[in-house]
PDB file of C-alpha atoms and ligand atoms in Angstrom:
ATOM      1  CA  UNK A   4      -4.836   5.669  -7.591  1.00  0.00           C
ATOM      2  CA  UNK A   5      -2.165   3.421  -6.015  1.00  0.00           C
ATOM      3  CA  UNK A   6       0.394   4.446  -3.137  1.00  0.00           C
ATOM      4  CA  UNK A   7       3.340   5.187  -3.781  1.00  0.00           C
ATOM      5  CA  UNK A   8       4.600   5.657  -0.299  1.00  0.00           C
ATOM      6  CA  UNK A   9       2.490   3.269   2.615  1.00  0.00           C
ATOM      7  CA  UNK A  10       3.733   3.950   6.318  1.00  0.00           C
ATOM      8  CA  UNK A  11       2.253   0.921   8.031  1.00  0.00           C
ATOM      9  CA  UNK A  12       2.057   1.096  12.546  1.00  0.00           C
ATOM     10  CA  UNK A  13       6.008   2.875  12.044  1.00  0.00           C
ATOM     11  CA  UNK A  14       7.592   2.352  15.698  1.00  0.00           C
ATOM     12  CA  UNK A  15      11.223   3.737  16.065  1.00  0.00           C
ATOM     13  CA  UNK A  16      13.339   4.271  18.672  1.00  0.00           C
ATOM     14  CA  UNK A  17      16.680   5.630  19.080  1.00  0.00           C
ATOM     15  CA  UNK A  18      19.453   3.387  20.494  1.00  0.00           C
ATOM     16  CA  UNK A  19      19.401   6.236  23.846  1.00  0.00           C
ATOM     17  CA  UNK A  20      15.605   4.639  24.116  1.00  0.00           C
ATOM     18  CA  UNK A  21      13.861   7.990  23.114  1.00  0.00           C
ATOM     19  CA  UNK A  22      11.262   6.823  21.220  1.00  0.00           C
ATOM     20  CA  UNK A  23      10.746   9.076  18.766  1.00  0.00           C
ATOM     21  CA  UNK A  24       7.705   7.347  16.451  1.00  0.00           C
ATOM     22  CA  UNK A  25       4.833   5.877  18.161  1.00  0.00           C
ATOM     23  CA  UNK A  26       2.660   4.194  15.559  1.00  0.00           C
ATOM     24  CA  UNK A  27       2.537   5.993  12.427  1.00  0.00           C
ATOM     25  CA  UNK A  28       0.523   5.334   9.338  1.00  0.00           C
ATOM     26  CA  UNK A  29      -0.715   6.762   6.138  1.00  0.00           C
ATOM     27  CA  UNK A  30      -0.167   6.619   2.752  1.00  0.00           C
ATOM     28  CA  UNK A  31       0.365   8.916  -0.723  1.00  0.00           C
ATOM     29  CA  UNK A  32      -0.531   8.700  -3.692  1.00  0.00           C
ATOM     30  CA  UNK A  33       2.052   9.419  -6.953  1.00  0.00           C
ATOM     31  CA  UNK A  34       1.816  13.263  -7.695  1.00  0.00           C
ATOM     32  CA  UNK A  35       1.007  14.327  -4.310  1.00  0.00           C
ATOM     33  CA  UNK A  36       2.299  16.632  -2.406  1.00  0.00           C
ATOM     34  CA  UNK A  37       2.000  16.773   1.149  1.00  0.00           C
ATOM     35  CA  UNK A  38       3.622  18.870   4.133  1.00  0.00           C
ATOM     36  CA  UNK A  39       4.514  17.145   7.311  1.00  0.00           C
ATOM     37  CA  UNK A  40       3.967  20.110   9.930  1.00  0.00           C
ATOM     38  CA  UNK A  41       4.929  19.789  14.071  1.00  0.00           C
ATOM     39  CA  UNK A  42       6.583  21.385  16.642  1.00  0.00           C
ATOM     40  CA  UNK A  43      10.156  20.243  17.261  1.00  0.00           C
ATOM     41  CA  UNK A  44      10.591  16.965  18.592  1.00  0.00           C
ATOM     42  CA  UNK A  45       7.602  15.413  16.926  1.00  0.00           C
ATOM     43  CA  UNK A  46       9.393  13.052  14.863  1.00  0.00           C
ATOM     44  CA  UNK A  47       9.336  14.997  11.517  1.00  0.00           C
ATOM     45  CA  UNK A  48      12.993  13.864  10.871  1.00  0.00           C
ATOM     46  CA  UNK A  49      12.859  10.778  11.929  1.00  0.00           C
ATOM     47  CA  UNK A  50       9.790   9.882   9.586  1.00  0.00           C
ATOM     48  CA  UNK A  51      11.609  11.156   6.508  1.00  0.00           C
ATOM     49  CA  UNK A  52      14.831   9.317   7.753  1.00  0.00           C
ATOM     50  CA  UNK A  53      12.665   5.842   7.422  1.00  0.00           C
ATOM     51  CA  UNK A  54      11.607   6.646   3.571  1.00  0.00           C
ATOM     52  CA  UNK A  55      15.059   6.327   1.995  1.00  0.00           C
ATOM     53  CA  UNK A  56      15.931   3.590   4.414  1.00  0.00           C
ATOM     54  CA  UNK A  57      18.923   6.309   6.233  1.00  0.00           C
ATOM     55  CA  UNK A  58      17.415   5.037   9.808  1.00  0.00           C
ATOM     56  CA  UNK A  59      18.323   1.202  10.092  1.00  0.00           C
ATOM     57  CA  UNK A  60      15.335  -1.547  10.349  1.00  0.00           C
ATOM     58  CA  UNK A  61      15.431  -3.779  12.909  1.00  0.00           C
ATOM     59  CA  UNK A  62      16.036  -7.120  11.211  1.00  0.00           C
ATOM     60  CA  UNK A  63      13.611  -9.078  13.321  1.00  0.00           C
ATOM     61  CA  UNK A  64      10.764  -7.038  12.360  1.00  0.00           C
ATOM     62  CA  UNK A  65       8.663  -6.489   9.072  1.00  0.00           C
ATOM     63  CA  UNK A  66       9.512  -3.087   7.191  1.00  0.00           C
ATOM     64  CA  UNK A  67       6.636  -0.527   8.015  1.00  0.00           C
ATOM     65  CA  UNK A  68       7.334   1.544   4.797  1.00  0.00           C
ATOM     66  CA  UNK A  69       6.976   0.353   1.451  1.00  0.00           C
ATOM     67  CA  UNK A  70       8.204   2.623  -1.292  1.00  0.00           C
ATOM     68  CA  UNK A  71       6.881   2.258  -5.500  1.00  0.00           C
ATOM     69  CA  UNK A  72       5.884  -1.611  -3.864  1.00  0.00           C
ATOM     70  CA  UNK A  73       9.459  -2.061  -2.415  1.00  0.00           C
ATOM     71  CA  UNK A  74       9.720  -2.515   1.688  1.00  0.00           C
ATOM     72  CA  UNK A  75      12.269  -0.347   2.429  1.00  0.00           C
ATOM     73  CA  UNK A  76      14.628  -3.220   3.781  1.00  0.00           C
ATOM     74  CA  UNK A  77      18.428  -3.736   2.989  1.00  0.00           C
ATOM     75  CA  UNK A  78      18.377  -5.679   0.121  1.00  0.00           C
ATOM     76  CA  UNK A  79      16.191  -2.940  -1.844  1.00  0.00           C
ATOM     77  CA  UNK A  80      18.285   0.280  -0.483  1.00  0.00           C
ATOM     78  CA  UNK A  81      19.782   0.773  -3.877  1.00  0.00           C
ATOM     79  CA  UNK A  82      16.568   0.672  -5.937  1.00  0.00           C
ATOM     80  CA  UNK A  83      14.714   2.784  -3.636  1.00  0.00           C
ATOM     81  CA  UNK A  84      17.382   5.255  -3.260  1.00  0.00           C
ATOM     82  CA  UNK A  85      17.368   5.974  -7.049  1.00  0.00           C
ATOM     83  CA  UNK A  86      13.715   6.492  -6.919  1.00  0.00           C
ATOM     84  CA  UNK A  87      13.785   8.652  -3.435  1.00  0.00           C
ATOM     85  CA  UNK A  88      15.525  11.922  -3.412  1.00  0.00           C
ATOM     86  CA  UNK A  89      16.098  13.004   0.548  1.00  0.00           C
ATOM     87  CA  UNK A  90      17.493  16.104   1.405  1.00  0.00           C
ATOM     88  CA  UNK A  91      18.689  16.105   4.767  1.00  0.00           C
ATOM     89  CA  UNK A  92      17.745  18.820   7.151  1.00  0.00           C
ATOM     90  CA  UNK A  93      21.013  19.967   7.832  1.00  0.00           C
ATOM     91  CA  UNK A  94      23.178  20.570   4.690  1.00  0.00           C
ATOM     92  CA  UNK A  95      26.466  19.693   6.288  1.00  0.00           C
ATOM     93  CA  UNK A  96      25.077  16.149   6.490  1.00  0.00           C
ATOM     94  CA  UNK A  97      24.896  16.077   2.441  1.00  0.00           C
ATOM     95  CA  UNK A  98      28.006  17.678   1.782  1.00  0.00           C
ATOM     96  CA  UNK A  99      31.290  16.197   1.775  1.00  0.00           C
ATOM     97  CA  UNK A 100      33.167  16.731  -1.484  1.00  0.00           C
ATOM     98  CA  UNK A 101      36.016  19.234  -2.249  1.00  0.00           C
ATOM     99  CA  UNK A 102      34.063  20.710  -4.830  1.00  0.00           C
ATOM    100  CA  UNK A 103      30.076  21.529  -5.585  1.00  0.00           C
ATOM    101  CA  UNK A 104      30.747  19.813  -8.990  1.00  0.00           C
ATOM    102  CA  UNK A 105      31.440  16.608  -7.291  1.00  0.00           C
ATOM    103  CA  UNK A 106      28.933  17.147  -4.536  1.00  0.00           C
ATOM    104  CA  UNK A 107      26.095  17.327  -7.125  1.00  0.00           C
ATOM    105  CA  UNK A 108      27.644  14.978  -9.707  1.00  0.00           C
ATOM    106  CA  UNK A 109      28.056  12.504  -6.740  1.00  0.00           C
ATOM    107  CA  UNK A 110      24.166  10.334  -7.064  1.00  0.00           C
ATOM    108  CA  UNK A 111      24.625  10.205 -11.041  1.00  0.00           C
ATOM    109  CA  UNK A 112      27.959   8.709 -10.696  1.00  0.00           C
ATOM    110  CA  UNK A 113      26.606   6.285  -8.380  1.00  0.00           C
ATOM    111  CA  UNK A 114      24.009   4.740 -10.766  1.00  0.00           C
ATOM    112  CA  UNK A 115      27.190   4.430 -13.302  1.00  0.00           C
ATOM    113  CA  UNK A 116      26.027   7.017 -16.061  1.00  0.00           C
ATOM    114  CA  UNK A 117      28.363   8.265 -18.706  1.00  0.00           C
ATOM    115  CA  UNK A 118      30.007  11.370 -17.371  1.00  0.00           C
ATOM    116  CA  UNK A 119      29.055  13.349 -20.344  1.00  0.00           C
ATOM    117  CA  UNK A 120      24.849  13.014 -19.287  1.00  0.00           C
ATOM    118  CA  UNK A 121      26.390  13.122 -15.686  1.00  0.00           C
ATOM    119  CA  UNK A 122      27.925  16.602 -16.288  1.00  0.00           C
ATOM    120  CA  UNK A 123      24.626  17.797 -18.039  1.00  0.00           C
ATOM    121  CA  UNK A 124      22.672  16.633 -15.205  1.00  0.00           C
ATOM    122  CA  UNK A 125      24.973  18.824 -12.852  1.00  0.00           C
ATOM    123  CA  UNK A 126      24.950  21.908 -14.984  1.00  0.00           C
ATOM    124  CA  UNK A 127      21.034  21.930 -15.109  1.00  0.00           C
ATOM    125  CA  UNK A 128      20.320  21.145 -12.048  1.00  0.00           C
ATOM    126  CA  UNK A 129      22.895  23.986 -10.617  1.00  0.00           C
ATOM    127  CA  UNK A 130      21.157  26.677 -13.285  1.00  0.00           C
ATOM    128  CA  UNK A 131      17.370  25.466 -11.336  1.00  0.00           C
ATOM    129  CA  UNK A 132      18.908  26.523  -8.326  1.00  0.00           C
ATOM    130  CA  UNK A 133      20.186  29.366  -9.367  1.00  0.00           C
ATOM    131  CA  UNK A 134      24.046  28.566  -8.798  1.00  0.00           C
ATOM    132  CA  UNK A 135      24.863  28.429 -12.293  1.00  0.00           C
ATOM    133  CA  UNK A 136      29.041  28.620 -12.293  1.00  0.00           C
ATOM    134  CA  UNK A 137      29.364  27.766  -9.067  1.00  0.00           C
ATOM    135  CA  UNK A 138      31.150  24.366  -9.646  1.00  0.00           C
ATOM    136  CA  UNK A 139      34.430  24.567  -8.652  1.00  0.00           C
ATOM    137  CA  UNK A 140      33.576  26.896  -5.339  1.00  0.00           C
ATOM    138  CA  UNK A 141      34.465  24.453  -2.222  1.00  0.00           C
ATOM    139  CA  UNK A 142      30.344  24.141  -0.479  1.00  0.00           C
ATOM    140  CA  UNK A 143      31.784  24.757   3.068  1.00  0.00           C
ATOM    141  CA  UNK A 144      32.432  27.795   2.440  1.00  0.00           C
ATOM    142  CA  UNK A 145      29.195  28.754   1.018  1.00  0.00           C
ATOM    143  CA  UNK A 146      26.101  30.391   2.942  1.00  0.00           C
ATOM    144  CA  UNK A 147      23.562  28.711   4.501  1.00  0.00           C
ATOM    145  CA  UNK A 148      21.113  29.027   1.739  1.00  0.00           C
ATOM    146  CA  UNK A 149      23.753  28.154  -1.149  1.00  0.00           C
ATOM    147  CA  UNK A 150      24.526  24.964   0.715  1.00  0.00           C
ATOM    148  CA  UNK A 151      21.199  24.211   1.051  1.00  0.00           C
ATOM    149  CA  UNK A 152      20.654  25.080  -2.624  1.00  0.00           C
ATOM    150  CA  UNK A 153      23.847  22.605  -3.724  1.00  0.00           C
ATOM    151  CA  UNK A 154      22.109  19.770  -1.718  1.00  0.00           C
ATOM    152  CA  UNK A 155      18.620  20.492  -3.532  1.00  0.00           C
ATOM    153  CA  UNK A 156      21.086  20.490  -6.594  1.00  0.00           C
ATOM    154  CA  UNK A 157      22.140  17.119  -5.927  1.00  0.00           C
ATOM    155  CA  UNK A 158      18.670  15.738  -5.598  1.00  0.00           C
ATOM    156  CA  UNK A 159      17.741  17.199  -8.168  1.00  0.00           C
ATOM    157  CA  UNK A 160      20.531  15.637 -10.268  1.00  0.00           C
ATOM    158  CA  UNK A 161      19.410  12.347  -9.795  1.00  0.00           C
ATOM    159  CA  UNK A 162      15.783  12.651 -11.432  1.00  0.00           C
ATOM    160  CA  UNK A 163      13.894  10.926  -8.587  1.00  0.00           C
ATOM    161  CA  UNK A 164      10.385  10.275  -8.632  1.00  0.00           C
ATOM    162  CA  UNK A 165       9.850  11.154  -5.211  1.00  0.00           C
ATOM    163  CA  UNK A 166      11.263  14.017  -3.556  1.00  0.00           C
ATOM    164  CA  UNK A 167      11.601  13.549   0.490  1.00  0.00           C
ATOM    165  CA  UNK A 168      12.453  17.447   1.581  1.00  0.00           C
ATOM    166  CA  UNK A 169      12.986  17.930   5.528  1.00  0.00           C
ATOM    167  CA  UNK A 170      12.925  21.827   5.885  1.00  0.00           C
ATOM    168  CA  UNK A 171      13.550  22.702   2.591  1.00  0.00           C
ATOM    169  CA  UNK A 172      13.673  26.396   2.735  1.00  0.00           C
ATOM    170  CA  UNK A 173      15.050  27.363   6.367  1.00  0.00           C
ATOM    171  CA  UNK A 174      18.331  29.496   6.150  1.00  0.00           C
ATOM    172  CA  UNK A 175      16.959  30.849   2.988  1.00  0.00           C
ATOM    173  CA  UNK A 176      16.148  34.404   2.852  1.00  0.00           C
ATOM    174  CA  UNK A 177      12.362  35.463   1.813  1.00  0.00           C
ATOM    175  CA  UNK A 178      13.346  35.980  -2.051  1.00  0.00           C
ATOM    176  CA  UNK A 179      15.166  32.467  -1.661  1.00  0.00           C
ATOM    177  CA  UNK A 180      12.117  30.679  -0.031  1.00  0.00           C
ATOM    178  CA  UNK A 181       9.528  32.427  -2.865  1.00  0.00           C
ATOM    179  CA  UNK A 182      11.914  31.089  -5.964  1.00  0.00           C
ATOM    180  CA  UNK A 183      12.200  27.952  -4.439  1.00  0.00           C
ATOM    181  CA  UNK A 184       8.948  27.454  -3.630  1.00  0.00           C
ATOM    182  CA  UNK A 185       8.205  28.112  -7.208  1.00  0.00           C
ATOM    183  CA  UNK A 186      10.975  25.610  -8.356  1.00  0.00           C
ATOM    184  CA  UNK A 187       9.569  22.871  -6.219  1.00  0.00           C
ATOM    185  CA  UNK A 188       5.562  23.656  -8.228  1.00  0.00           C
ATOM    186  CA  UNK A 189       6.822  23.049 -11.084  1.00  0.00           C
ATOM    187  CA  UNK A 190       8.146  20.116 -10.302  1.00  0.00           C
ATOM    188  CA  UNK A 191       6.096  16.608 -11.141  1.00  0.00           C
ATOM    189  CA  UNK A 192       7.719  14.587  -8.669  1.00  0.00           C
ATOM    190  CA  UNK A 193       5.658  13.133  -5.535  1.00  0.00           C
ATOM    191  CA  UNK A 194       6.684  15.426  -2.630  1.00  0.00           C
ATOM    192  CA  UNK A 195       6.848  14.763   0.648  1.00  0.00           C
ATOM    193  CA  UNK A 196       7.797  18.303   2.909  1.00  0.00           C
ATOM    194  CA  UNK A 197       8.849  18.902   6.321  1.00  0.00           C
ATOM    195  CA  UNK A 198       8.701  22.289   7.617  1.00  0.00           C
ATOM    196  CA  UNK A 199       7.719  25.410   9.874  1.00  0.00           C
ATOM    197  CA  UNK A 200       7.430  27.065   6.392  1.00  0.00           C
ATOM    198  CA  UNK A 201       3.242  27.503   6.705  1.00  0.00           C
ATOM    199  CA  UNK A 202       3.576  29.999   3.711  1.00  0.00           C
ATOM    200  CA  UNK A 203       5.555  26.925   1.551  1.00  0.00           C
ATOM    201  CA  UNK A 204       2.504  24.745   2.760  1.00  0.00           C
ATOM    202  CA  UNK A 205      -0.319  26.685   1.691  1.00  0.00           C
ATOM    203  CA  UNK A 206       1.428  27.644  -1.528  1.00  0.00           C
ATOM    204  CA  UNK A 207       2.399  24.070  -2.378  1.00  0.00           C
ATOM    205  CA  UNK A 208       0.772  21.559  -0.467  1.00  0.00           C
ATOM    206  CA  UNK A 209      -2.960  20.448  -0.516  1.00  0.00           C
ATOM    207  CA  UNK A 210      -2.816  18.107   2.420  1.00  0.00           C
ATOM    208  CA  UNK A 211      -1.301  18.402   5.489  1.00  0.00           C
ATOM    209  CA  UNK A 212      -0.216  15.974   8.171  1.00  0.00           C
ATOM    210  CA  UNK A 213       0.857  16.989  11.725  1.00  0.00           C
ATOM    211  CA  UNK A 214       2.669  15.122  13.564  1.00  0.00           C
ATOM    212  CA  UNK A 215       3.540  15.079  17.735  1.00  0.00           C
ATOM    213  CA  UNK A 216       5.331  13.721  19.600  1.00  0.00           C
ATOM    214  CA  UNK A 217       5.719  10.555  17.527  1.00  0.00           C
ATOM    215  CA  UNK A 218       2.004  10.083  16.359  1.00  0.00           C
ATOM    216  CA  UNK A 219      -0.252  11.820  13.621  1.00  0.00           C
ATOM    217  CA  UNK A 220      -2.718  13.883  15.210  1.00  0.00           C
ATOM    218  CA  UNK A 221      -4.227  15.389  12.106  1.00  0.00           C
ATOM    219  CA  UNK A 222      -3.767  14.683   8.364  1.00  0.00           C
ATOM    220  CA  UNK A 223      -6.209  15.956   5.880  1.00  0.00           C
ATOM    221  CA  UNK A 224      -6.717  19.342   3.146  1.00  0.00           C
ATOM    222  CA  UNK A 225      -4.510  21.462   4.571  1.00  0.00           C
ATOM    223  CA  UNK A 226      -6.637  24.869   4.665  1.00  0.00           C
ATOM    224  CA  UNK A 227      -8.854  23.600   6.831  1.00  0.00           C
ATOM    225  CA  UNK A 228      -6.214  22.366   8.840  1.00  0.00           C
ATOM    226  CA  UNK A 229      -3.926  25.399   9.098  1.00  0.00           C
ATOM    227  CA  UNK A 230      -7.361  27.054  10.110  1.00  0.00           C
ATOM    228  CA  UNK A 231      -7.906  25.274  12.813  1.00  0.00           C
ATOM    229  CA  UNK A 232      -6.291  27.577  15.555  1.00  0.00           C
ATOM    230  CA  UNK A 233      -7.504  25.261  18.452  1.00  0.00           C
ATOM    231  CA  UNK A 234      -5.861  22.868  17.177  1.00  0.00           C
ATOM    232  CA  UNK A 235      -2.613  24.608  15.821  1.00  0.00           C
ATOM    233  CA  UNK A 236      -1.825  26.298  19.283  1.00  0.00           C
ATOM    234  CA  UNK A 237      -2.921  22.875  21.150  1.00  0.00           C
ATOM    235  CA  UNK A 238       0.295  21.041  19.175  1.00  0.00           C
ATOM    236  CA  UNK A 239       2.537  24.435  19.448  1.00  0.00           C
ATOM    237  CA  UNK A 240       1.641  26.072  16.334  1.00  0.00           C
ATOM    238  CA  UNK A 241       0.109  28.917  14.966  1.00  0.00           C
ATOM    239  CA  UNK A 242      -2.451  29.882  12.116  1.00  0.00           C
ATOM    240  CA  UNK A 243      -0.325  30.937   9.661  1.00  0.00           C
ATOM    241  CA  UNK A 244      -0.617  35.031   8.647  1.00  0.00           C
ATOM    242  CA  UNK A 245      -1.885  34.413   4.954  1.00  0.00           C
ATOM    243  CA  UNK A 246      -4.720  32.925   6.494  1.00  0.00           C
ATOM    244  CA  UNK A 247      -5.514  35.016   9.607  1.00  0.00           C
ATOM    245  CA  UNK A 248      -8.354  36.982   7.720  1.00  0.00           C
ATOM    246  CA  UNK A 249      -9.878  33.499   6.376  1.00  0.00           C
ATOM    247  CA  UNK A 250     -12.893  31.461   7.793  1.00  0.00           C
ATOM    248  CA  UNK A 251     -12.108  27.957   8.919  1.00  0.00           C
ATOM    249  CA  UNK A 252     -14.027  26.380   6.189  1.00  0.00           C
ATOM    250  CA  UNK A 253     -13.600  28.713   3.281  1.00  0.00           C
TER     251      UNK A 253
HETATM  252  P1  LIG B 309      11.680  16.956  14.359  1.00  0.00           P
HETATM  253  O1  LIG B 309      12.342  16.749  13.037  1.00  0.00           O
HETATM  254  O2  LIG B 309      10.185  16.974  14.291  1.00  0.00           O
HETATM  255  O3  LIG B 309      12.211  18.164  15.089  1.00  0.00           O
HETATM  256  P2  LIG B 309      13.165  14.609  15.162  1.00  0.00           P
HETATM  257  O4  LIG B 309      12.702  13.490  14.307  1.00  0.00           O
HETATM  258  O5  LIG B 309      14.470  15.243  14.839  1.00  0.00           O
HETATM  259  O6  LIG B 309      11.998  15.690  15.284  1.00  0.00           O
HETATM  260  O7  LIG B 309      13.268  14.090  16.662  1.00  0.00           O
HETATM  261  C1  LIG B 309      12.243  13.307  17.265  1.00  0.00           C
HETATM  262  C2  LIG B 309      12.691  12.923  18.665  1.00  0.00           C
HETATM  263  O8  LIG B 309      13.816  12.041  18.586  1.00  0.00           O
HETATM  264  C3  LIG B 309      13.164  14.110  19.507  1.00  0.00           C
HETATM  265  O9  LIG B 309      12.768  13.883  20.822  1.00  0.00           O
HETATM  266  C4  LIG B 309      14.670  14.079  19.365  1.00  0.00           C
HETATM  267  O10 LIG B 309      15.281  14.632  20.488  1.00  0.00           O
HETATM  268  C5  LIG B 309      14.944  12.597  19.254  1.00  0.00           C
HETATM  269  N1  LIG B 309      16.136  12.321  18.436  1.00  0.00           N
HETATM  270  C6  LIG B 309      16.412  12.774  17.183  1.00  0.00           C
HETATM  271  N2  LIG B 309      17.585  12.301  16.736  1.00  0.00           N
HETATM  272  C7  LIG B 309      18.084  11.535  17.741  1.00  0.00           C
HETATM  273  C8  LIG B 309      19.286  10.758  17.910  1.00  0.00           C
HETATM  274  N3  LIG B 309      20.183  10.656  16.937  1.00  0.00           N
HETATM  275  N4  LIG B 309      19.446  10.098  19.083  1.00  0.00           N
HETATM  276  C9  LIG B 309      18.519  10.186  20.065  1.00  0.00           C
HETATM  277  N5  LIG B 309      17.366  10.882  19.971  1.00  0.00           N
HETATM  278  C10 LIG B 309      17.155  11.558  18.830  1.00  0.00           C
HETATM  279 MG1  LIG B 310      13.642  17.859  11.966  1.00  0.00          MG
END
């Protein structure tokens, strides 16, 4: 199996001087799907910011992430963000038209489509998320979890083969987390998910990486991970309820 995403010795720091990822590397594998679990602070953000090319490279350096055999550099920003759908951790960061039709519509218009598949694209990617009709509603004056659902909306609009999700399913409410959760199985994109969501993890994700403060401490099946209560507390975790009554190793 080849990578699809390879995170080579990733250094960042912020322009403060908070260095926020110390030397981070691994790799997955198309069809994959794998949660990227930490306590806050650890970077989770910042690693998902690098895949889509949002956080700047420094020019002087080689690019530590190579996407689908592209290093996620200037010059290949548009290719790679056609292939790598990132939705941001805060919706108001992905919204910013007067209408959810445009909001959603906005990637496909980008890679110059007809409107026609454009508008078919929007109308099937609002019914997945269960906002059929919603189009002309104004997203800032939506909930939490509708916002959050007309940025998945957007990603899903543009068909990517990668999906880069940073706390997919906060703000949602626990009907909202289970039907998303069920939208994102059934889904055969590479996935890539940050989150507190341990439930989401276990349900989706068969390997887990977690991350602290700036470096991979762990990254492997994620049952016996998640199991690990030494090590969950020791990085400001728990063991997650569905599994309390589990053995390490089962
Ligand atoms: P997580 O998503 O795991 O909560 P982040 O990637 O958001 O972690 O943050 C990692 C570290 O970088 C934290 O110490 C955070 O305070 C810092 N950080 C995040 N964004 C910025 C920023 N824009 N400027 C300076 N520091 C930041
Ligand atoms: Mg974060």
């Amino acid at each position: 199996m080849s990578a699809i995403i390879s995170v080579n010795d990733l250094h960042f720091s912020y322009p403060d001087g908070k260095q926020a990822l110390k030397g981070v590397t691994f790799n997955v594998n198309e069809g994959e799907c794998v949660a990227v679990i930490g306590p806050n602070g650890s970077g989770k953000s910042t690693l998902l910011l690098h895949l889509n090319g949002i956080l700047p490279d420094t020019p002087s350096i080689p690019p530590s992430c190579t996407v689908l055999d592209l290093p996620v550099s200037q010059g290949n920003l548009p290719q790679i963000r056609r292939s790598v759908g990132l939705l941001f951790q805060d919706p108001d960061d992905q919204l910013f038209c007067p209408t959810v039709y445009d909001d959603v519509a906005f990637g496909p218009q980008q890679f110059g489509l007809p409107e026609e598949t454009v508008r078919k694209r929007v109308t099937s990617a609002l019914e997945r998320v269960d906002l059929a009709g919603f189009d002309e509603r104004s997203p800032h004056h939506l909930s939490g979890g509708e916002k959050r659902r007309v940025c998945l909306a957007g990603v899903l609009a543009c068909e990517p083969s990668v999906l880069v999700l940073d706390e997919p399913t906060s703000d949602l409410d626990p009907r909202g987390k289970r039907e998303l959760t069920s939208l994102l199985a059934g889904l055969p994109a590479t996935k890539i998910i940050a989150t507190h969501d341990l439930e989401l993890v276990v349900r989706l994700c068969p390997r887990t990486i977690l991350l602290d403060n700036g470096r991979i401490v762990a990254d492997g099946p994620t049952l016996p991970l998640l199991s690990d209560e030494p090590l969950m507390l020791r990085h400001g975790l728990e063991k997650p309820h569905i599994l309390l009554h589990s053995h390490p190793h089962g």
